[in-house]
Coordinates of C-alpha atoms in Angstrom, one line a residue:
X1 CA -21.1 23.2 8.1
X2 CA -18.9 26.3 7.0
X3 CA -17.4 26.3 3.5
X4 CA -13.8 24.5 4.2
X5 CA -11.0 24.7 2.2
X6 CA -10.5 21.0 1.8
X7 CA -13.1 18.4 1.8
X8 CA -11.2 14.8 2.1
X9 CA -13.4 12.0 1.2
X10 CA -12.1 8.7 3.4
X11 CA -10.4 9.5 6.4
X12 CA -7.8 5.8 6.4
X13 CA -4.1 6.3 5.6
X14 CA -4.3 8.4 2.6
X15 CA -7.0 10.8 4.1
X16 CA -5.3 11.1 7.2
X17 CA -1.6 11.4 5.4
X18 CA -2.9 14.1 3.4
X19 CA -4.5 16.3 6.4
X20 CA -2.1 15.8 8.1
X21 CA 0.6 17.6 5.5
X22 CA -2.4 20.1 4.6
X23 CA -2.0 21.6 8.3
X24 CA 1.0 21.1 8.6
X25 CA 2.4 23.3 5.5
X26 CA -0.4 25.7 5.8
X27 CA -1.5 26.2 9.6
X28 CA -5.1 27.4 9.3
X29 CA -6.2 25.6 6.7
X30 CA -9.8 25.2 7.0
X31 CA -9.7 21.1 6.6
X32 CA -12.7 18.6 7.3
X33 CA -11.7 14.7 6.7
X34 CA -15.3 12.4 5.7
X35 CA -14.7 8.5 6.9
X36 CA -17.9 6.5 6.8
X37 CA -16.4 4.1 9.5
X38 CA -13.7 5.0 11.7
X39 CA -13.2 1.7 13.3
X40 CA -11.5 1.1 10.1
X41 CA -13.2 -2.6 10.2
X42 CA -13.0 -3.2 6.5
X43 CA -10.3 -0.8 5.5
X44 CA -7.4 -1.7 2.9
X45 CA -5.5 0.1 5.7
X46 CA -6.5 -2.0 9.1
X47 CA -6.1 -5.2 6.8
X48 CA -2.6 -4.5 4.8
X49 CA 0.0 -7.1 5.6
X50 CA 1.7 -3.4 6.3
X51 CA 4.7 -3.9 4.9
X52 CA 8.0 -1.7 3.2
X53 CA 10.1 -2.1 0.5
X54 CA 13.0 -0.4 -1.9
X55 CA 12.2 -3.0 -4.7
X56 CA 10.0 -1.5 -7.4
X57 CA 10.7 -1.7 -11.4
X58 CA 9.8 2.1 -11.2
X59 CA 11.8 4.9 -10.0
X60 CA 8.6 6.7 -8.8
X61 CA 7.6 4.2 -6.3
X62 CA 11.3 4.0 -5.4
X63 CA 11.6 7.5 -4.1
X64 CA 8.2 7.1 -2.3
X65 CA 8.6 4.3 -0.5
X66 CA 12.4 5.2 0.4
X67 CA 10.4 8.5 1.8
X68 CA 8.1 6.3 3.6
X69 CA 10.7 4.2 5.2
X70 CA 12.4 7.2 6.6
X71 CA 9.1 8.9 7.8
X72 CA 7.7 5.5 9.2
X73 CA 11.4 4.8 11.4
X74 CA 11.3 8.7 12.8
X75 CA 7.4 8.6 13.0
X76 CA 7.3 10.0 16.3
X77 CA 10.1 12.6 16.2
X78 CA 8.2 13.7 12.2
X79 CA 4.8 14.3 13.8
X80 CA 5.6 15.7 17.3
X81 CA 4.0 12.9 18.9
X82 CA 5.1 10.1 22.3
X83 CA 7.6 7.7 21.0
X84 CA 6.7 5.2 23.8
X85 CA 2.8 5.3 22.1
X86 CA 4.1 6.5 18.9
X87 CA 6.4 4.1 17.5
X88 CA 5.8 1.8 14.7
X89 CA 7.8 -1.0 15.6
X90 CA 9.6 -1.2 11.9
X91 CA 11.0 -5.0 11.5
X92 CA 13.6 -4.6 9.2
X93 CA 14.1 -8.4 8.2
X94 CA 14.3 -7.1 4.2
X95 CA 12.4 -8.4 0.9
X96 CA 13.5 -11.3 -0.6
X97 CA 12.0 -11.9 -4.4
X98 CA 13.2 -15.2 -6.2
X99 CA 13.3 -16.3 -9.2
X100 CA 13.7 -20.0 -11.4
X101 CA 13.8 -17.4 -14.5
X102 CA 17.5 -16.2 -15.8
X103 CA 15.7 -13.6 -18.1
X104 CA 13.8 -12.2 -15.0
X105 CA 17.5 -12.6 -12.8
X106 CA 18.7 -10.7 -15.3
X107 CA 16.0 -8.0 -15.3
X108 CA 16.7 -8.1 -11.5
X109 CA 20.0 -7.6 -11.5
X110 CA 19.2 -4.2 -13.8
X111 CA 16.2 -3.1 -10.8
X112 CA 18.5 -3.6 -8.5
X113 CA 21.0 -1.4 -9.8
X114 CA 18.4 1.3 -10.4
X115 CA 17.0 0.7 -6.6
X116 CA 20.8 0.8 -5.4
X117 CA 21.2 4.7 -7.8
X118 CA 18.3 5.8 -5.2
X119 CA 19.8 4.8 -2.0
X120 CA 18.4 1.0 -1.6
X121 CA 20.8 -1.6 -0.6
X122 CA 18.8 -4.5 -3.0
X123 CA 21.8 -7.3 -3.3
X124 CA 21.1 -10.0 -6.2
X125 CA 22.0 -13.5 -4.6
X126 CA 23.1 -16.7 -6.5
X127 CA 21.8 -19.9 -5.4
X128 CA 24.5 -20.6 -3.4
X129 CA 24.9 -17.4 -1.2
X130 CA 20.8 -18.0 -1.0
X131 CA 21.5 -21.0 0.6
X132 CA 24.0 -19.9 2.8
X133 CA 22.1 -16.7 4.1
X134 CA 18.9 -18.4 4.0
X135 CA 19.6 -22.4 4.9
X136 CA 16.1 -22.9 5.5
X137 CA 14.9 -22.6 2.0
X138 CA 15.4 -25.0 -1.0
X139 CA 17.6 -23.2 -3.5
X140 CA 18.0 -25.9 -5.8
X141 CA 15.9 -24.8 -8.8
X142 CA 16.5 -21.0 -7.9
X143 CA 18.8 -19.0 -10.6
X144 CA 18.7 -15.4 -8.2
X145 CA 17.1 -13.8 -5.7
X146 CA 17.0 -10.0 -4.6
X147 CA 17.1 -9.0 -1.1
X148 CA 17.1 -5.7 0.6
X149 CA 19.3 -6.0 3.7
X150 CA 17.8 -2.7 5.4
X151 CA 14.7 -0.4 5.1
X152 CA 12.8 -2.9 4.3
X153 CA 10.3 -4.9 6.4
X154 CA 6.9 -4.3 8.4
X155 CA 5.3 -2.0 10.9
X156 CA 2.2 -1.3 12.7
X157 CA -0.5 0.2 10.0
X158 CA -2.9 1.3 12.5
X159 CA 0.0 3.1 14.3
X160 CA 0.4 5.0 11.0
X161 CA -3.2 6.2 10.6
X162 CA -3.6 6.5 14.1
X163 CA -0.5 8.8 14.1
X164 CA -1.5 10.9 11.1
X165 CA -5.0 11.4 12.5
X166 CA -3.9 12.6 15.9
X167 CA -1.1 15.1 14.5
X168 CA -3.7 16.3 12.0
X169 CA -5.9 16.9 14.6
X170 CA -3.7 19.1 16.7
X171 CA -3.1 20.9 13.9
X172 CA -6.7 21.9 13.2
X173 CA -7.9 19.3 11.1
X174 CA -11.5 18.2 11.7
X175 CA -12.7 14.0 11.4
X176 CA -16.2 13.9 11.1
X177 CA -18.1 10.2 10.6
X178 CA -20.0 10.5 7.7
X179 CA -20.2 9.2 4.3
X180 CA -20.1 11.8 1.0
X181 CA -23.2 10.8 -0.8
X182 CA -22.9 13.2 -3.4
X183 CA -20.5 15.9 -5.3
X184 CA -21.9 19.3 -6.3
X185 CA -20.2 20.6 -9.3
X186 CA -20.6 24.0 -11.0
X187 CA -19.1 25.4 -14.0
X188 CA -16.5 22.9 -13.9
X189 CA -15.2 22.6 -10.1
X190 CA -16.9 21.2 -7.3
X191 CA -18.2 23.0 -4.7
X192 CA -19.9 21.2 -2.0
X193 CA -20.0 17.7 -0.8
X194 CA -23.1 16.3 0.1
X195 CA -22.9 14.1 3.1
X196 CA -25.7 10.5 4.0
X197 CA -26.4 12.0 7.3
X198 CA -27.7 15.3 6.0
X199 CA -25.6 18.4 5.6
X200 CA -23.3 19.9 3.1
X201 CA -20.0 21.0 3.0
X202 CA -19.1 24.0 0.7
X203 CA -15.5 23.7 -0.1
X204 CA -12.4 24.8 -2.0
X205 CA -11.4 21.2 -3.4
X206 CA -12.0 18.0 -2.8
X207 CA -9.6 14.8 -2.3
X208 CA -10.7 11.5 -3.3
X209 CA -9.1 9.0 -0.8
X210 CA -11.8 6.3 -0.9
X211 CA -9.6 3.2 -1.3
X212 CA -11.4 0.3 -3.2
X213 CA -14.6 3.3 -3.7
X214 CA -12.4 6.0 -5.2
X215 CA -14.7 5.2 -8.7
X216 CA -17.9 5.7 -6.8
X217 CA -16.5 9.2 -5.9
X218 CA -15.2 9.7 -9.3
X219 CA -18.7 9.2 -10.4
X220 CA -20.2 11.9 -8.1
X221 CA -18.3 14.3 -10.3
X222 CA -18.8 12.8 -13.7
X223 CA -15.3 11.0 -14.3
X224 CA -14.5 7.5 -14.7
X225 CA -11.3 6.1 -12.6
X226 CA -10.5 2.4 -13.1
X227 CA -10.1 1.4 -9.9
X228 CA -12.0 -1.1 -8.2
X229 CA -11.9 -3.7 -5.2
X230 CA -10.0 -6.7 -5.2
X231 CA -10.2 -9.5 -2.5
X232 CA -6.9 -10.8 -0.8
X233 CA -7.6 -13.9 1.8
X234 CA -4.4 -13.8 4.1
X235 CA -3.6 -16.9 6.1
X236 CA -1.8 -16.9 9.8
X237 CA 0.2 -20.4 9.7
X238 CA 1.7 -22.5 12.5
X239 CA 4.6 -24.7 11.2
X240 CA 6.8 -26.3 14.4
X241 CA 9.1 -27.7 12.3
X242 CA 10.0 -23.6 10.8
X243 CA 10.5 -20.9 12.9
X244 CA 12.7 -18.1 11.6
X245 CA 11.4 -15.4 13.1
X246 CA 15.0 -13.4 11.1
X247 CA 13.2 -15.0 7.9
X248 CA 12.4 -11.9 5.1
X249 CA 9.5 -11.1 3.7
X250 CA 9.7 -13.7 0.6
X251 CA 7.9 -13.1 -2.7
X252 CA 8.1 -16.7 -4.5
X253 CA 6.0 -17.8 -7.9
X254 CA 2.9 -18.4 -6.5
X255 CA 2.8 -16.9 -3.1
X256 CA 4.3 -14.3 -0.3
X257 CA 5.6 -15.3 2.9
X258 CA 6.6 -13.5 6.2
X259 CA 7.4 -14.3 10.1
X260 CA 4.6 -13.0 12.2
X261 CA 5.0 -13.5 16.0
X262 CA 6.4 -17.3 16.1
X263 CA 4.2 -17.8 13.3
X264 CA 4.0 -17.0 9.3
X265 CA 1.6 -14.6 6.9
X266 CA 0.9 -16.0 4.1
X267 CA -0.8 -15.0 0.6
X268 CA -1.6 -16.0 -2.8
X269 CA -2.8 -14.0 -5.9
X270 CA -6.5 -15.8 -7.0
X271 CA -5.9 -17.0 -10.9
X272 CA -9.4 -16.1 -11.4
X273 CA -8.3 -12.8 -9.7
X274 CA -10.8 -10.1 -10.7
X275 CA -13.2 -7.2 -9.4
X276 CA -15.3 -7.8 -5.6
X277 CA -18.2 -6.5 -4.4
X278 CA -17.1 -4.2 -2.1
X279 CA -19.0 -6.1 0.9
X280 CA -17.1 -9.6 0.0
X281 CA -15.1 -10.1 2.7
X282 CA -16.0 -13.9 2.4
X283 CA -12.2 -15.7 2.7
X284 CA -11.6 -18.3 -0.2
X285 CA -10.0 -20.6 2.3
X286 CA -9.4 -23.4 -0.5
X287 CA -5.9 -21.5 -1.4
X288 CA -4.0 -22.6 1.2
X289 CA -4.5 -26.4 0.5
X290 CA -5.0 -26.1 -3.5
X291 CA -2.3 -23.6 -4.5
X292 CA 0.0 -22.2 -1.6
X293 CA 1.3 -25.6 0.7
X294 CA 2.7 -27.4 -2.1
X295 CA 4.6 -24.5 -3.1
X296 CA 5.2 -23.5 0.5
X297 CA 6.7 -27.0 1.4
X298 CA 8.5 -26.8 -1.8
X299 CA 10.5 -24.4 -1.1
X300 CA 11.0 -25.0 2.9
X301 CA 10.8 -28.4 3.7
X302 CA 10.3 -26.8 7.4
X303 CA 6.9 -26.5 6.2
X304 CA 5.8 -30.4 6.4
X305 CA 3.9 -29.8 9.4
X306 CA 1.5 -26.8 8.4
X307 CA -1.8 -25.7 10.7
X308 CA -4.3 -22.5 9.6
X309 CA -4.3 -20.6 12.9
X310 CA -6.8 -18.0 11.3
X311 CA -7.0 -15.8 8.0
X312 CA -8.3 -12.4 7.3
X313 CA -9.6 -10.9 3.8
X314 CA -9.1 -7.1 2.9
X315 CA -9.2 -5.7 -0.8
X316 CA -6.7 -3.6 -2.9
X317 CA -8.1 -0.5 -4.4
X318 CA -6.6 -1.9 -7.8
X319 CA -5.7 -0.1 -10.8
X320 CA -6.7 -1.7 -13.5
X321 CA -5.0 0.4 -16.1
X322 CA -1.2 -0.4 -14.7
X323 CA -1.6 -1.4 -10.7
X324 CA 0.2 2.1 -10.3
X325 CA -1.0 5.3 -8.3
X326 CA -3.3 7.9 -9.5
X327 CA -2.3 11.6 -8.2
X328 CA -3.6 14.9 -8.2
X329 CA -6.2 16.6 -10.1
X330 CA -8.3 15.9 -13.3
X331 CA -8.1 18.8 -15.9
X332 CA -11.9 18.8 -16.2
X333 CA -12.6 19.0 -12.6
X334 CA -9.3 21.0 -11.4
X335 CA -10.4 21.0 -7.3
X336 CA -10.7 17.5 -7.7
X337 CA -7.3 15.4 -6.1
X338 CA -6.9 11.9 -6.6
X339 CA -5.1 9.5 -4.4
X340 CA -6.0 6.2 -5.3
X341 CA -5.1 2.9 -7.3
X342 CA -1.9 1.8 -5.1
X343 CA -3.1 -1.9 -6.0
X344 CA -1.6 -3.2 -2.7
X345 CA 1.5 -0.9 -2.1
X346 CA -0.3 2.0 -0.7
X347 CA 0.3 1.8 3.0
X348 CA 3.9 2.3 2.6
X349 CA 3.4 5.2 0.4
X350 CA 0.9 7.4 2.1
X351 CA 3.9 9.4 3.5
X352 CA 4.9 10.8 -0.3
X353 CA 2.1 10.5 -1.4
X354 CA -0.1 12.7 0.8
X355 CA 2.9 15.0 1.1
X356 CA 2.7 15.1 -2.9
X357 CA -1.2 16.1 -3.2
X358 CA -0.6 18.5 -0.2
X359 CA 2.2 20.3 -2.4
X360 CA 0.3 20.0 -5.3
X361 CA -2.7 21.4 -3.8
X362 CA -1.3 24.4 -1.9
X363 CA 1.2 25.4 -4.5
X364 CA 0.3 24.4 -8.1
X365 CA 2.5 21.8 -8.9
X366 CA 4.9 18.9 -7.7
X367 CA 7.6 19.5 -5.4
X368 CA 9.6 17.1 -3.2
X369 CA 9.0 14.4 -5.5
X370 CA 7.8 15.0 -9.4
X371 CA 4.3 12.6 -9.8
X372 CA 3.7 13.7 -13.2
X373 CA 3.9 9.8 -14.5
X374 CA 1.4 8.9 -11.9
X375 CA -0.7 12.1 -13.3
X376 CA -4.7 11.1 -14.1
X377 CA -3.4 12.4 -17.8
X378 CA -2.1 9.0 -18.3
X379 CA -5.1 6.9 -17.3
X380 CA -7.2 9.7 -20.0
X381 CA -5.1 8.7 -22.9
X382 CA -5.0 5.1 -21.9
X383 CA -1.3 5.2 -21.5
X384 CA -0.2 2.8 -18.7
X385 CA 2.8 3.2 -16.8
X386 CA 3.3 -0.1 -15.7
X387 CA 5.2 -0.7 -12.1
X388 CA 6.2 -5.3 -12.0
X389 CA 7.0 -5.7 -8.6
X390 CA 2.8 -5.6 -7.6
X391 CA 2.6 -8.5 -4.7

């Protein structure tokens, strides 16, 4: 192949996010996107619980996902494309976090007024206004809860990398199926990328969006990243004696919870929660019984009457360092842009955050949004920059 100017290596959200606002800043732009299976079949993408959300302990991740929202509600309109085919569908039933905790209520009530400085509408409810908005749930041993009212919810993932990959197309971008075996590097940069079907691609600069791989690519080039996979079994729940299809997203002790279509999503955090091979998708179906009904029926007696309907199991590319981003480029291999490390809030990022390595890429430095605390300088150092609202 001719030399290209970018080489992207993983063509799901974050690849496509980031050709997408390559061509789209700087028409011309010789741009090939590498994505060893675009059926997407065992993507963190095609397997997110896709969801949005204003409540993050960080102001970074904050101003992302408040871009995010905003791109993912005017998707269509942002990227020229067919609303009727286009649209995302954004359910904007809001993020509700408890808490039994008055230290953490108070710590909430500080977030909130943080999210609230940005543009959020996070509201910190007392047990009784819980009980009232939400009469469904069992408030009795709650001390707060914050909710997000507005722009936040859930949408259609595969819309979103679908989208990006059609707009970045039509602006010139190329998708080839392939996987990057290999990184060339000379004096410091790299230079080519080495694909598994044969073939190189000379190029300008690479950008790692491999997901739960982004270390294997790191690798290719001689760096260490500390991300790696981590498996997530979600369950799809019948309960007839619950359906509040207005119901939030809920974030409780020991599990998530959403509406989904007459029935629920549901998810739990393993205690033995640690690094995956990154072919496990073998579901750890004893969570629902051992760890997530009890609390589940706890806290909605609606949820008596429970049946599995089916589950799914996708991994988070997880930071190990802080369970926060890693972006832009590594002073040793300057061409080099990372995206990766979102540790389960990457969907509704990809936005920012391909807009952000685009800028950074094309001009030098940050622009819309300043990354330089989700810079690969911390993760060097050993510095984390922790972000507390992971689910």
């Amino acid at each position: 192949m001719e030399r290209q100017d970018v080489v992207i290596v993983g063509g799901a959200v974050m690849g496509a996010a980031t050709a997408y606002w390559l061509v789209e800043m700087h028409p011309g732009l010789k741009v090939t996107v590498a994505e060893r299976d675009p059926s997407y079949a065992t993507s963190s993408t095609a397997l997110s619980v896709a969801s949005v959300r204003s409540q993050f302990s960080t102001a970074i991740n904050v101003k992302m996902s408040r871009f995010g929202v905003d791109f993912i509600r005017n998707f269509p309109e942002r990227l020229g494309l067919d609303p009727a085919v286009a649209n995302l569908g954004l359910k904007e039933n809001g993020y509700l976090f408890v808490t039994s905790n008055p230290e953490k209520a108070r710590l909430m009530e500080d977030l909130a007024e943080m999210q609230r400085g940005l543009g959020a509408a996070t509201e910190i409810l007392g047990p009784e206004a819980l009980s009232e908005r939400f009469p469904w749930m069992n408030t009795d041993d709650l001390v707060a809860g914050s909710f997000g009212p507005r722009d936040e919810g859930w949408f259609d993932n595969m819309g979103l990398v679908q989208g990006f990959r059609e707009a970045a197309r039509n602006r010139g971008a190329t998708f080839v199926k392939d996987e990057v075996t290999a990184l060339e590097v000379e004096g410091g940069r790299v230079t080519a990328a080495v694909l598994g079907q044969g073939g190189r691609i000379p190029c300008g600069a690479v950008v790692n969006a491999a997901g739960p791989r982004a270390a294997v690519v790191a690798r290719m080039a001689g760096l260490d990243l500390p991300v790696e996979p981590r498996k997530r079994t979600v369950f799809v729940i019948d309960a007839p004696n619950a359906r509040h299809p207005d119901a939030p997203l809920l974030i409780d002790h020991g599990f998530y919870l959403r509406p989904e279509h007459g029935q629920w999503i549901t998810a739990t955090v393993p205690q033995d929660d640690g690094p995956c091979d990154f072919n496990d998708f073998e579901p750890d179906l004893h969570l629902f019984e051992e760890v997530i009904w009890e609390q589940l029926w706890h806290r909605a007696p609606g949820f008596d009457a429970v049946k599995v309907i089916r589950h799914w199991v996708g991994h988070y590319e997880y930071n190990s360092l802080d369970q926060n981003a890693i972006l832009g480029p590594h002073p040793d291999r300057p061409n080099l842009y990372f995206i990766n490390g979102f540790s389960g809030h990457g969907l509704q990022q990809a936005p920012a955050a391909g807009r952000a390595i685009a800028e950074h890429l094309l001009t030098g430095g940050w622009r819309s949004i300043d990354m330089t605390d989700l810079s690969i300088d911390r993760v060097i150092a050993g510095r984390p920059f922790r972000e507390l609202g992971v689910v």
